[in-house]
């Protein structure tokens, strides 16, 4: 993040608000992408942050997008992204969404069940079109360093590895389907480069063996995402340059030595790693309560705006997000305090026994690393408070990315 005058932004726009620093996010993107081999397309995963101004900032910078719903396809195409450069994954794509994808010309639908494939083929036939697909595989195993795993065990995601041969053969019989390769997405927020590389290696081996056994040309191998950022005390950011270098070495060597991969384009579809560290959620303290020996700091926003900070979004053990008291000197004495939002549920606890300079009524508190899976992963209308404003900093200027909405404005 660049340095921002949060107090001035709060005075101008009110609280709570998000700020996404796209100058910093795009610099990070360019730096990482420049270290990857030419065979890799570094896609942005839209569900991480769907703010239209964020998407606009990425528009001319990314070669493609990872999509997860018809709504995302709509948003991104309206903004100007080329549907051909989209990969659409997710369990439970309904017929309307598949039809939208076909009609818009989405380049790849990542198929996650035999029924979905059948539906897609029928829809493509109805429109007299052919549809490119990858088959999303749920491999037998996924490295355990991915904290939230979406592959490996039984799961609603993808097609179990043992069932893939059958669906490949089925796909080959469908006149309106072009099987262009495979997709593996193993999990999210992995901070262990060794596990990321192991996952890539496993994906290469699996896809090459499928290609050989079933005579499938590997035009695309989608290597998934899941690269992590540090949120909690004790976590350390990965050495991104070293990771990119190892990844480049592995992919270049695979392309040079394995004929099935020599012409393959690899997709990486990253969300959290690209935008997570470049968003801040800023609240104001409305009340402070000492209750039976505990200090509760009550803010004007909480889980309704930034649910993952409560620890209920994929964390096994609740840990505190990095939080700063913007209104106090960082070197001031700290005291343990519980930061809570205004909702009538004990889940609305945004940090527990947090050691920051003592927060008082009127102070501004900033939750860092809230660029990904924050606004979009929150129950915005639970209790009908206003939604938070979303500000975007792009090319040195602040703009409203999405305005504050009244719950009753959605009648
Ligand atoms: C299929 C797929 N691809 C990419 C991503 C992006 O993951 P991350 O933000 O961890 O990079 C996700 C996230 O859930 C996903 O489900």
GROMACS .gro file of C-alpha atoms and ligand atoms in nm:
model
  427
    1UNK     CA    1   0.000   0.000   0.000
    2UNK     CA    2   0.106   0.357  -0.061
    3UNK     CA    3   0.071   0.601   0.231
    4UNK     CA    4  -0.281   0.743   0.247
    5UNK     CA    5  -0.438   1.017   0.458
    6UNK     CA    6  -0.720   0.806   0.599
    7UNK     CA    7  -0.837   1.082   0.833
    8UNK     CA    8  -0.888   1.317   0.537
    9UNK     CA    9  -1.071   1.045   0.342
   10UNK     CA   10  -1.292   0.974   0.644
   11UNK     CA   11  -1.366   1.346   0.686
   12UNK     CA   12  -1.461   1.375   0.321
   13UNK     CA   13  -1.654   1.050   0.272
   14UNK     CA   14  -1.757   0.932   0.618
   15UNK     CA   15  -1.701   0.582   0.755
   16UNK     CA   16  -1.691   0.290   0.720
   17UNK     CA   17  -1.509   0.262   0.391
   18UNK     CA   18  -1.278   0.041   0.195
   19UNK     CA   19  -0.982   0.178   0.008
   20UNK     CA   20  -0.824  -0.028  -0.271
   21UNK     CA   21  -0.484   0.092  -0.384
   22UNK     CA   22  -0.471  -0.010  -0.750
   23UNK     CA   23  -0.143   0.170  -0.814
   24UNK     CA   24   0.023  -0.062  -0.566
   25UNK     CA   25  -0.175  -0.367  -0.682
   26UNK     CA   26  -0.089  -0.312  -1.048
   27UNK     CA   27   0.279  -0.252  -0.969
   28UNK     CA   28   0.280  -0.585  -0.781
   29UNK     CA   29   0.102  -0.756  -1.073
   30UNK     CA   30   0.349  -0.621  -1.328
   31UNK     CA   31   0.648  -0.717  -1.117
   32UNK     CA   32   0.529  -1.076  -1.066
   33UNK     CA   33   0.402  -1.126  -1.422
   34UNK     CA   34   0.733  -1.003  -1.565
   35UNK     CA   35   0.914  -1.291  -1.393
   36UNK     CA   36   0.688  -1.563  -1.537
   37UNK     CA   37   0.764  -1.741  -1.864
   38UNK     CA   38   0.586  -1.630  -2.184
   39UNK     CA   39   0.383  -1.951  -2.178
   40UNK     CA   40   0.193  -1.835  -1.868
   41UNK     CA   41  -0.118  -1.616  -1.870
   42UNK     CA   42  -0.166  -1.462  -1.527
   43UNK     CA   43  -0.544  -1.428  -1.491
   44UNK     CA   44  -0.718  -1.223  -1.223
   45UNK     CA   45  -0.978  -1.414  -1.020
   46UNK     CA   46  -1.280  -1.184  -1.022
   47UNK     CA   47  -1.451  -1.316  -0.710
   48UNK     CA   48  -1.161  -1.191  -0.497
   49UNK     CA   49  -1.280  -0.836  -0.558
   50UNK     CA   50  -1.553  -0.748  -0.806
   51UNK     CA   51  -1.550  -0.374  -0.754
   52UNK     CA   52  -1.610  -0.227  -1.101
   53UNK     CA   53  -1.332   0.031  -1.060
   54UNK     CA   54  -1.091  -0.242  -0.956
   55UNK     CA   55  -1.188  -0.441  -1.265
   56UNK     CA   56  -1.149  -0.132  -1.484
   57UNK     CA   57  -0.800  -0.079  -1.348
   58UNK     CA   58  -0.709  -0.439  -1.443
   59UNK     CA   59  -0.875  -0.414  -1.786
   60UNK     CA   60  -0.575  -0.346  -2.005
   61UNK     CA   61  -0.328  -0.513  -1.770
   62UNK     CA   62  -0.437  -0.877  -1.741
   63UNK     CA   63  -0.461  -1.131  -2.023
   64UNK     CA   64  -0.777  -1.286  -1.885
   65UNK     CA   65  -1.011  -1.354  -1.596
   66UNK     CA   66  -1.123  -1.642  -1.380
   67UNK     CA   67  -1.501  -1.625  -1.340
   68UNK     CA   68  -1.734  -1.803  -1.101
   69UNK     CA   69  -2.086  -1.698  -1.192
   70UNK     CA   70  -2.306  -1.555  -1.464
   71UNK     CA   71  -2.314  -1.231  -1.265
   72UNK     CA   72  -1.937  -1.203  -1.283
   73UNK     CA   73  -1.944  -1.271  -1.656
   74UNK     CA   74  -2.200  -0.989  -1.694
   75UNK     CA   75  -2.002  -0.741  -1.484
   76UNK     CA   76  -1.673  -0.812  -1.657
   77UNK     CA   77  -1.810  -0.806  -2.012
   78UNK     CA   78  -1.991  -0.479  -1.942
   79UNK     CA   79  -1.662  -0.334  -1.827
   80UNK     CA   80  -1.507  -0.438  -2.155
   81UNK     CA   81  -1.323  -0.762  -2.088
   82UNK     CA   82  -1.310  -1.000  -2.381
   83UNK     CA   83  -1.521  -1.307  -2.302
   84UNK     CA   84  -1.284  -1.520  -2.511
   85UNK     CA   85  -1.023  -1.458  -2.242
   86UNK     CA   86  -1.232  -1.590  -1.955
   87UNK     CA   87  -1.229  -1.923  -1.777
   88UNK     CA   88  -1.556  -1.998  -1.600
   89UNK     CA   89  -1.538  -2.249  -1.312
   90UNK     CA   90  -1.753  -2.337  -1.013
   91UNK     CA   91  -1.989  -2.611  -0.906
   92UNK     CA   92  -2.358  -2.563  -0.980
   93UNK     CA   93  -2.342  -2.349  -1.289
   94UNK     CA   94  -2.709  -2.338  -1.376
   95UNK     CA   95  -2.849  -2.362  -1.729
   96UNK     CA   96  -2.899  -1.983  -1.754
   97UNK     CA   97  -2.537  -1.922  -1.664
   98UNK     CA   98  -2.413  -2.181  -1.913
   99UNK     CA   99  -2.631  -2.024  -2.180
  100UNK     CA  100  -2.496  -1.679  -2.098
  101UNK     CA  101  -2.141  -1.813  -2.122
  102UNK     CA  102  -2.208  -1.972  -2.462
  103UNK     CA  103  -2.385  -1.663  -2.598
  104UNK     CA  104  -2.118  -1.424  -2.474
  105UNK     CA  105  -1.844  -1.645  -2.619
  106UNK     CA  106  -1.666  -1.727  -2.292
  107UNK     CA  107  -1.343  -1.895  -2.403
  108UNK     CA  108  -1.333  -2.179  -2.152
  109UNK     CA  109  -1.598  -2.332  -1.936
  110UNK     CA  110  -1.426  -2.546  -1.675
  111UNK     CA  111  -1.663  -2.838  -1.652
  112UNK     CA  112  -1.723  -2.983  -1.306
  113UNK     CA  113  -1.973  -3.266  -1.363
  114UNK     CA  114  -2.099  -3.498  -1.640
  115UNK     CA  115  -2.445  -3.341  -1.621
  116UNK     CA  116  -2.297  -2.994  -1.662
  117UNK     CA  117  -2.111  -3.114  -1.969
  118UNK     CA  118  -2.426  -3.260  -2.117
  119UNK     CA  119  -2.621  -2.940  -2.053
  120UNK     CA  120  -2.345  -2.729  -2.200
  121UNK     CA  121  -2.327  -2.940  -2.515
  122UNK     CA  122  -2.704  -2.912  -2.564
  123UNK     CA  123  -2.700  -2.534  -2.512
  124UNK     CA  124  -2.411  -2.490  -2.755
  125UNK     CA  125  -2.600  -2.700  -3.012
  126UNK     CA  126  -2.911  -2.487  -2.967
  127UNK     CA  127  -2.707  -2.179  -3.055
  128UNK     CA  128  -2.517  -2.350  -3.335
  129UNK     CA  129  -2.189  -2.291  -3.154
  130UNK     CA  130  -1.894  -2.489  -3.028
  131UNK     CA  131  -1.784  -2.437  -2.669
  132UNK     CA  132  -1.425  -2.468  -2.542
  133UNK     CA  133  -1.392  -2.655  -2.214
  134UNK     CA  134  -1.135  -2.769  -1.966
  135UNK     CA  135  -1.220  -3.050  -1.729
  136UNK     CA  136  -1.168  -2.950  -1.368
  137UNK     CA  137  -1.002  -3.238  -1.188
  138UNK     CA  138  -1.019  -3.308  -0.819
  139UNK     CA  139  -0.691  -3.495  -0.783
  140UNK     CA  140  -0.635  -3.787  -0.545
  141UNK     CA  141  -0.422  -3.563  -0.326
  142UNK     CA  142  -0.342  -3.197  -0.277
  143UNK     CA  143  -0.049  -3.057  -0.078
  144UNK     CA  144  -0.159  -3.010   0.281
  145UNK     CA  145  -0.004  -2.663   0.313
  146UNK     CA  146  -0.307  -2.515   0.138
  147UNK     CA  147  -0.502  -2.408   0.450
  148UNK     CA  148  -0.844  -2.422   0.281
  149UNK     CA  149  -0.826  -2.720   0.048
  150UNK     CA  150  -1.064  -2.764  -0.244
  151UNK     CA  151  -0.903  -3.070  -0.389
  152UNK     CA  152  -0.772  -3.398  -0.257
  153UNK     CA  153  -1.061  -3.540  -0.057
  154UNK     CA  154  -1.425  -3.585  -0.140
  155UNK     CA  155  -1.550  -3.247  -0.256
  156UNK     CA  156  -1.817  -3.071  -0.461
  157UNK     CA  157  -1.541  -2.918  -0.673
  158UNK     CA  158  -1.428  -3.070  -0.997
  159UNK     CA  159  -1.444  -3.430  -1.109
  160UNK     CA  160  -1.265  -3.696  -0.906
  161UNK     CA  161  -0.945  -3.798  -1.082
  162UNK     CA  162  -1.064  -4.158  -1.107
  163UNK     CA  163  -1.376  -4.048  -1.299
  164UNK     CA  164  -1.197  -3.816  -1.541
  165UNK     CA  165  -1.116  -4.079  -1.808
  166UNK     CA  166  -1.487  -4.150  -1.850
  167UNK     CA  167  -1.581  -3.785  -1.890
  168UNK     CA  168  -1.293  -3.722  -2.130
  169UNK     CA  169  -1.420  -3.999  -2.355
  170UNK     CA  170  -1.773  -3.861  -2.327
  171UNK     CA  171  -1.654  -3.509  -2.413
  172UNK     CA  172  -1.483  -3.642  -2.723
  173UNK     CA  173  -1.814  -3.773  -2.854
  174UNK     CA  174  -1.985  -3.432  -2.827
  175UNK     CA  175  -1.998  -3.243  -3.156
  176UNK     CA  176  -2.035  -2.901  -2.993
  177UNK     CA  177  -1.758  -2.935  -2.735
  178UNK     CA  178  -1.387  -2.862  -2.777
  179UNK     CA  179  -1.185  -3.017  -2.496
  180UNK     CA  180  -0.881  -2.788  -2.480
  181UNK     CA  181  -0.719  -2.913  -2.162
  182UNK     CA  182  -0.750  -2.954  -1.787
  183UNK     CA  183  -0.784  -2.746  -1.473
  184UNK     CA  184  -0.678  -2.812  -1.115
  185UNK     CA  185  -0.746  -2.571  -0.831
  186UNK     CA  186  -0.629  -2.718  -0.503
  187UNK     CA  187  -0.701  -2.455  -0.240
  188UNK     CA  188  -0.635  -2.106  -0.119
  189UNK     CA  189  -0.392  -1.896   0.083
  190UNK     CA  190  -0.087  -2.116   0.061
  191UNK     CA  191   0.224  -1.943   0.196
  192UNK     CA  192   0.455  -2.234   0.129
  193UNK     CA  193   0.636  -2.208  -0.209
  194UNK     CA  194   0.737  -2.574  -0.187
  195UNK     CA  195   0.370  -2.678  -0.173
  196UNK     CA  196   0.277  -2.448  -0.461
  197UNK     CA  197   0.551  -2.599  -0.675
  198UNK     CA  198   0.458  -2.953  -0.571
  199UNK     CA  199   0.099  -2.878  -0.670
  200UNK     CA  200   0.211  -2.752  -1.013
  201UNK     CA  201   0.434  -3.056  -1.064
  202UNK     CA  202   0.148  -3.293  -0.973
  203UNK     CA  203  -0.085  -3.110  -1.209
  204UNK     CA  204   0.162  -3.139  -1.495
  205UNK     CA  205   0.211  -3.511  -1.435
  206UNK     CA  206  -0.160  -3.577  -1.412
  207UNK     CA  207  -0.253  -3.380  -1.721
  208UNK     CA  208   0.027  -3.528  -1.930
  209UNK     CA  209  -0.075  -3.880  -1.837
  210UNK     CA  210  -0.438  -3.803  -1.927
  211UNK     CA  211  -0.325  -3.651  -2.253
  212UNK     CA  212  -0.127  -3.964  -2.340
  213UNK     CA  213  -0.394  -4.209  -2.233
  214UNK     CA  214  -0.681  -4.032  -2.410
  215UNK     CA  215  -0.515  -3.848  -2.693
  216UNK     CA  216  -0.614  -3.502  -2.568
  217UNK     CA  217  -0.413  -3.209  -2.700
  218UNK     CA  218  -0.305  -2.994  -2.406
  219UNK     CA  219  -0.371  -2.650  -2.550
  220UNK     CA  220  -0.445  -2.523  -2.198
  221UNK     CA  221  -0.337  -2.638  -1.855
  222UNK     CA  222  -0.498  -2.425  -1.588
  223UNK     CA  223  -0.272  -2.450  -1.282
  224UNK     CA  224  -0.521  -2.278  -1.049
  225UNK     CA  225  -0.432  -2.023  -0.784
  226UNK     CA  226  -0.417  -2.018  -0.409
  227UNK     CA  227  -0.096  -1.821  -0.357
  228UNK     CA  228  -0.117  -1.673  -0.009
  229UNK     CA  229  -0.047  -1.349   0.172
  230UNK     CA  230   0.035  -1.322   0.543
  231UNK     CA  231  -0.253  -1.212   0.768
  232UNK     CA  232  -0.155  -1.323   1.114
  233UNK     CA  233   0.129  -1.280   1.361
  234UNK     CA  234   0.409  -1.518   1.273
  235UNK     CA  235   0.317  -1.551   0.906
  236UNK     CA  236   0.578  -1.439   0.657
  237UNK     CA  237   0.524  -1.324   0.299
  238UNK     CA  238   0.668  -1.550   0.029
  239UNK     CA  239   0.971  -1.439  -0.166
  240UNK     CA  240   0.774  -1.366  -0.483
  241UNK     CA  241   1.074  -1.330  -0.711
  242UNK     CA  242   1.215  -1.663  -0.595
  243UNK     CA  243   0.875  -1.828  -0.637
  244UNK     CA  244   0.833  -1.691  -0.990
  245UNK     CA  245   1.184  -1.804  -1.077
  246UNK     CA  246   1.125  -2.160  -0.953
  247UNK     CA  247   0.792  -2.174  -1.130
  248UNK     CA  248   0.948  -2.050  -1.453
  249UNK     CA  249   1.226  -2.310  -1.421
  250UNK     CA  250   0.975  -2.590  -1.368
  251UNK     CA  251   0.746  -2.490  -1.656
  252UNK     CA  252   1.029  -2.419  -1.900
  253UNK     CA  253   1.187  -2.753  -1.826
  254UNK     CA  254   0.853  -2.933  -1.864
  255UNK     CA  255   0.792  -2.766  -2.199
  256UNK     CA  256   1.138  -2.855  -2.322
  257UNK     CA  257   1.127  -3.217  -2.215
  258UNK     CA  258   0.762  -3.324  -2.249
  259UNK     CA  259   0.631  -3.307  -2.607
  260UNK     CA  260   0.266  -3.295  -2.491
  261UNK     CA  261   0.340  -2.964  -2.315
  262UNK     CA  262   0.558  -2.800  -2.577
  263UNK     CA  263   0.278  -2.582  -2.717
  264UNK     CA  264   0.067  -2.555  -2.401
  265UNK     CA  265  -0.049  -2.224  -2.257
  266UNK     CA  266  -0.059  -2.229  -1.880
  267UNK     CA  267  -0.312  -2.028  -1.685
  268UNK     CA  268  -0.253  -1.908  -1.331
  269UNK     CA  269  -0.571  -1.764  -1.182
  270UNK     CA  270  -0.481  -1.567  -0.873
  271UNK     CA  271  -0.707  -1.359  -0.653
  272UNK     CA  272  -0.585  -1.306  -0.299
  273UNK     CA  273  -0.218  -1.281  -0.399
  274UNK     CA  274  -0.293  -1.008  -0.653
  275UNK     CA  275  -0.531  -0.783  -0.461
  276UNK     CA  276  -0.548  -0.901  -0.098
  277UNK     CA  277  -0.274  -0.682   0.045
  278UNK     CA  278  -0.397  -0.371  -0.136
  279UNK     CA  279  -0.728  -0.312   0.041
  280UNK     CA  280  -0.799  -0.154   0.379
  281UNK     CA  281  -1.128  -0.144   0.567
  282UNK     CA  282  -1.161   0.168   0.782
  283UNK     CA  283  -1.414   0.206   1.065
  284UNK     CA  284  -1.480   0.460   1.336
  285UNK     CA  285  -1.524   0.381   1.705
  286UNK     CA  286  -1.876   0.471   1.818
  287UNK     CA  287  -1.860   0.347   2.177
  288UNK     CA  288  -1.632   0.182   2.428
  289UNK     CA  289  -1.757  -0.048   2.700
  290UNK     CA  290  -1.570  -0.201   2.992
  291UNK     CA  291  -1.762  -0.517   3.077
  292UNK     CA  292  -1.649  -0.752   3.352
  293UNK     CA  293  -1.284  -0.685   3.301
  294UNK     CA  294  -1.287  -0.676   2.920
  295UNK     CA  295  -1.263  -0.368   2.701
  296UNK     CA  296  -1.503  -0.372   2.406
  297UNK     CA  297  -1.444  -0.122   2.129
  298UNK     CA  298  -1.764  -0.087   1.928
  299UNK     CA  299  -1.724   0.026   1.567
  300UNK     CA  300  -1.963   0.157   1.304
  301UNK     CA  301  -1.900  -0.149   1.087
  302UNK     CA  302  -1.810  -0.511   1.144
  303UNK     CA  303  -1.887  -0.853   1.004
  304UNK     CA  304  -2.161  -0.712   0.782
  305UNK     CA  305  -1.886  -0.539   0.582
  306UNK     CA  306  -1.575  -0.746   0.642
  307UNK     CA  307  -1.681  -1.092   0.749
  308UNK     CA  308  -1.347  -1.274   0.713
  309UNK     CA  309  -1.192  -1.061   0.991
  310UNK     CA  310  -1.424  -1.240   1.236
  311UNK     CA  311  -1.233  -1.562   1.171
  312UNK     CA  312  -1.537  -1.742   1.035
  313UNK     CA  313  -1.431  -1.760   0.671
  314UNK     CA  314  -1.214  -2.066   0.646
  315UNK     CA  315  -1.001  -2.022   0.958
  316UNK     CA  316  -0.978  -2.320   1.188
  317UNK     CA  317  -0.844  -2.111   1.475
  318UNK     CA  318  -0.963  -1.751   1.496
  319UNK     CA  319  -0.675  -1.511   1.472
  320UNK     CA  320  -0.670  -1.135   1.450
  321UNK     CA  321  -0.624  -0.954   1.123
  322UNK     CA  322  -0.356  -0.684   1.120
  323UNK     CA  323  -0.530  -0.376   1.264
  324UNK     CA  324  -0.399  -0.023   1.316
  325UNK     CA  325  -0.538   0.253   1.532
  326UNK     CA  326  -0.496   0.539   1.285
  327UNK     CA  327  -0.580   0.802   1.545
  328UNK     CA  328  -0.302   0.718   1.792
  329UNK     CA  329   0.071   0.719   1.770
  330UNK     CA  330   0.184   0.369   1.669
  331UNK     CA  331   0.438   0.374   1.954
  332UNK     CA  332   0.171   0.448   2.219
  333UNK     CA  333   0.122   0.193   2.496
  334UNK     CA  334  -0.102  -0.095   2.383
  335UNK     CA  335  -0.383  -0.261   2.579
  336UNK     CA  336  -0.579  -0.576   2.498
  337UNK     CA  337  -0.920  -0.494   2.354
  338UNK     CA  338  -1.195  -0.667   2.166
  339UNK     CA  339  -1.308  -0.490   1.850
  340UNK     CA  340  -1.671  -0.553   1.770
  341UNK     CA  341  -1.915  -0.436   1.506
  342UNK     CA  342  -2.269  -0.305   1.560
  343UNK     CA  343  -2.458  -0.628   1.487
  344UNK     CA  344  -2.669  -0.815   1.740
  345UNK     CA  345  -2.465  -1.132   1.731
  346UNK     CA  346  -2.156  -1.238   1.925
  347UNK     CA  347  -2.003  -1.351   1.594
  348UNK     CA  348  -1.958  -0.982   1.515
  349UNK     CA  349  -1.621  -0.981   1.686
  350UNK     CA  350  -1.356  -0.843   1.454
  351UNK     CA  351  -1.051  -0.889   1.680
  352UNK     CA  352  -1.000  -1.046   2.020
  353UNK     CA  353  -0.745  -0.953   2.290
  354UNK     CA  354  -0.593  -0.728   2.027
  355UNK     CA  355  -0.292  -0.530   2.144
  356UNK     CA  356  -0.309  -0.188   1.979
  357UNK     CA  357  -0.295   0.164   2.124
  358UNK     CA  358  -0.605   0.217   2.337
  359UNK     CA  359  -0.897   0.301   2.108
  360UNK     CA  360  -1.132   0.579   2.216
  361UNK     CA  361  -1.464   0.701   2.079
  362UNK     CA  362  -1.407   0.874   1.744
  363UNK     CA  363  -1.083   0.692   1.664
  364UNK     CA  364  -1.031   0.548   1.317
  365UNK     CA  365  -0.934   0.181   1.300
  366UNK     CA  366  -0.793   0.020   0.987
  367UNK     CA  367  -0.815  -0.350   0.904
  368UNK     CA  368  -0.529  -0.422   0.670
  369UNK     CA  369  -0.510  -0.689   0.395
  370UNK     CA  370  -0.880  -0.660   0.316
  371UNK     CA  371  -0.852  -0.632  -0.062
  372UNK     CA  372  -0.969  -0.988  -0.136
  373UNK     CA  373  -1.273  -1.186  -0.022
  374UNK     CA  374  -1.378  -0.903   0.211
  375UNK     CA  375  -1.659  -0.680   0.080
  376UNK     CA  376  -1.769  -0.961  -0.153
  377UNK     CA  377  -1.763  -1.225   0.120
  378UNK     CA  378  -1.974  -1.031   0.371
  379UNK     CA  379  -2.343  -1.042   0.466
  380UNK     CA  380  -2.390  -0.679   0.366
  381UNK     CA  381  -2.759  -0.654   0.451
  382UNK     CA  382  -2.767  -0.844   0.776
  383UNK     CA  383  -2.930  -0.588   1.011
  384UNK     CA  384  -2.983  -0.340   0.727
  385UNK     CA  385  -2.698  -0.101   0.796
  386UNK     CA  386  -2.565   0.100   0.503
  387UNK     CA  387  -2.308  -0.078   0.290
  388UNK     CA  388  -1.953   0.054   0.316
  389UNK     CA  389  -1.829   0.299   0.058
  390UNK     CA  390  -1.553   0.162  -0.165
  391UNK     CA  391  -1.282   0.403  -0.271
  392UNK     CA  392  -1.025   0.324  -0.533
  393UNK     CA  393  -0.685   0.489  -0.567
  394UNK     CA  394  -0.572   0.468  -0.928
  395UNK     CA  395  -0.312   0.670  -1.119
  396UNK     CA  396  -0.258   0.890  -0.816
  397UNK     CA  397  -0.624   0.988  -0.769
  398UNK     CA  398  -0.909   0.876  -0.545
  399UNK     CA  399  -1.246   0.784  -0.693
  400UNK     CA  400  -1.563   0.623  -0.567
  401UNK     CA  401  -1.555   0.263  -0.686
  402UNK     CA  402  -1.897   0.176  -0.546
  403UNK     CA  403  -2.114   0.411  -0.346
  404UNK     CA  404  -2.259   0.356  -0.003
  405UNK     CA  405  -2.604   0.197  -0.038
  406UNK     CA  406  -2.903   0.209   0.194
  407UNK     CA  407  -3.050  -0.135   0.264
  408UNK     CA  408  -3.395   0.001   0.181
  409UNK     CA  409  -3.269   0.135  -0.156
  410UNK     CA  410  -3.300  -0.217  -0.297
  411UNK     CA  411  -3.679  -0.230  -0.294
  412LIG     C1  412  -1.151  -2.212  -0.928
  412LIG     C2  413  -1.081  -2.103  -0.854
  412LIG     N1  414  -0.979  -2.041  -0.915
  412LIG     C3  415  -0.911  -1.940  -0.855
  412LIG     C4  416  -0.944  -1.898  -0.727
  412LIG     C5  417  -0.863  -1.789  -0.665
  412LIG     O1  418  -0.801  -1.832  -0.549
  412LIG     P1  419  -0.700  -1.742  -0.471
  412LIG     O2  420  -0.766  -1.613  -0.441
  412LIG     O3  421  -0.669  -1.820  -0.349
  412LIG     O4  422  -0.580  -1.724  -0.560
  412LIG     C6  423  -1.050  -1.961  -0.660
  412LIG     C7  424  -1.087  -1.920  -0.525
  412LIG     O5  425  -1.168  -1.978  -0.456
  412LIG     C8  426  -1.120  -2.067  -0.725
  412LIG     O6  427  -1.222  -2.130  -0.666
   0.00000   0.00000   0.00000
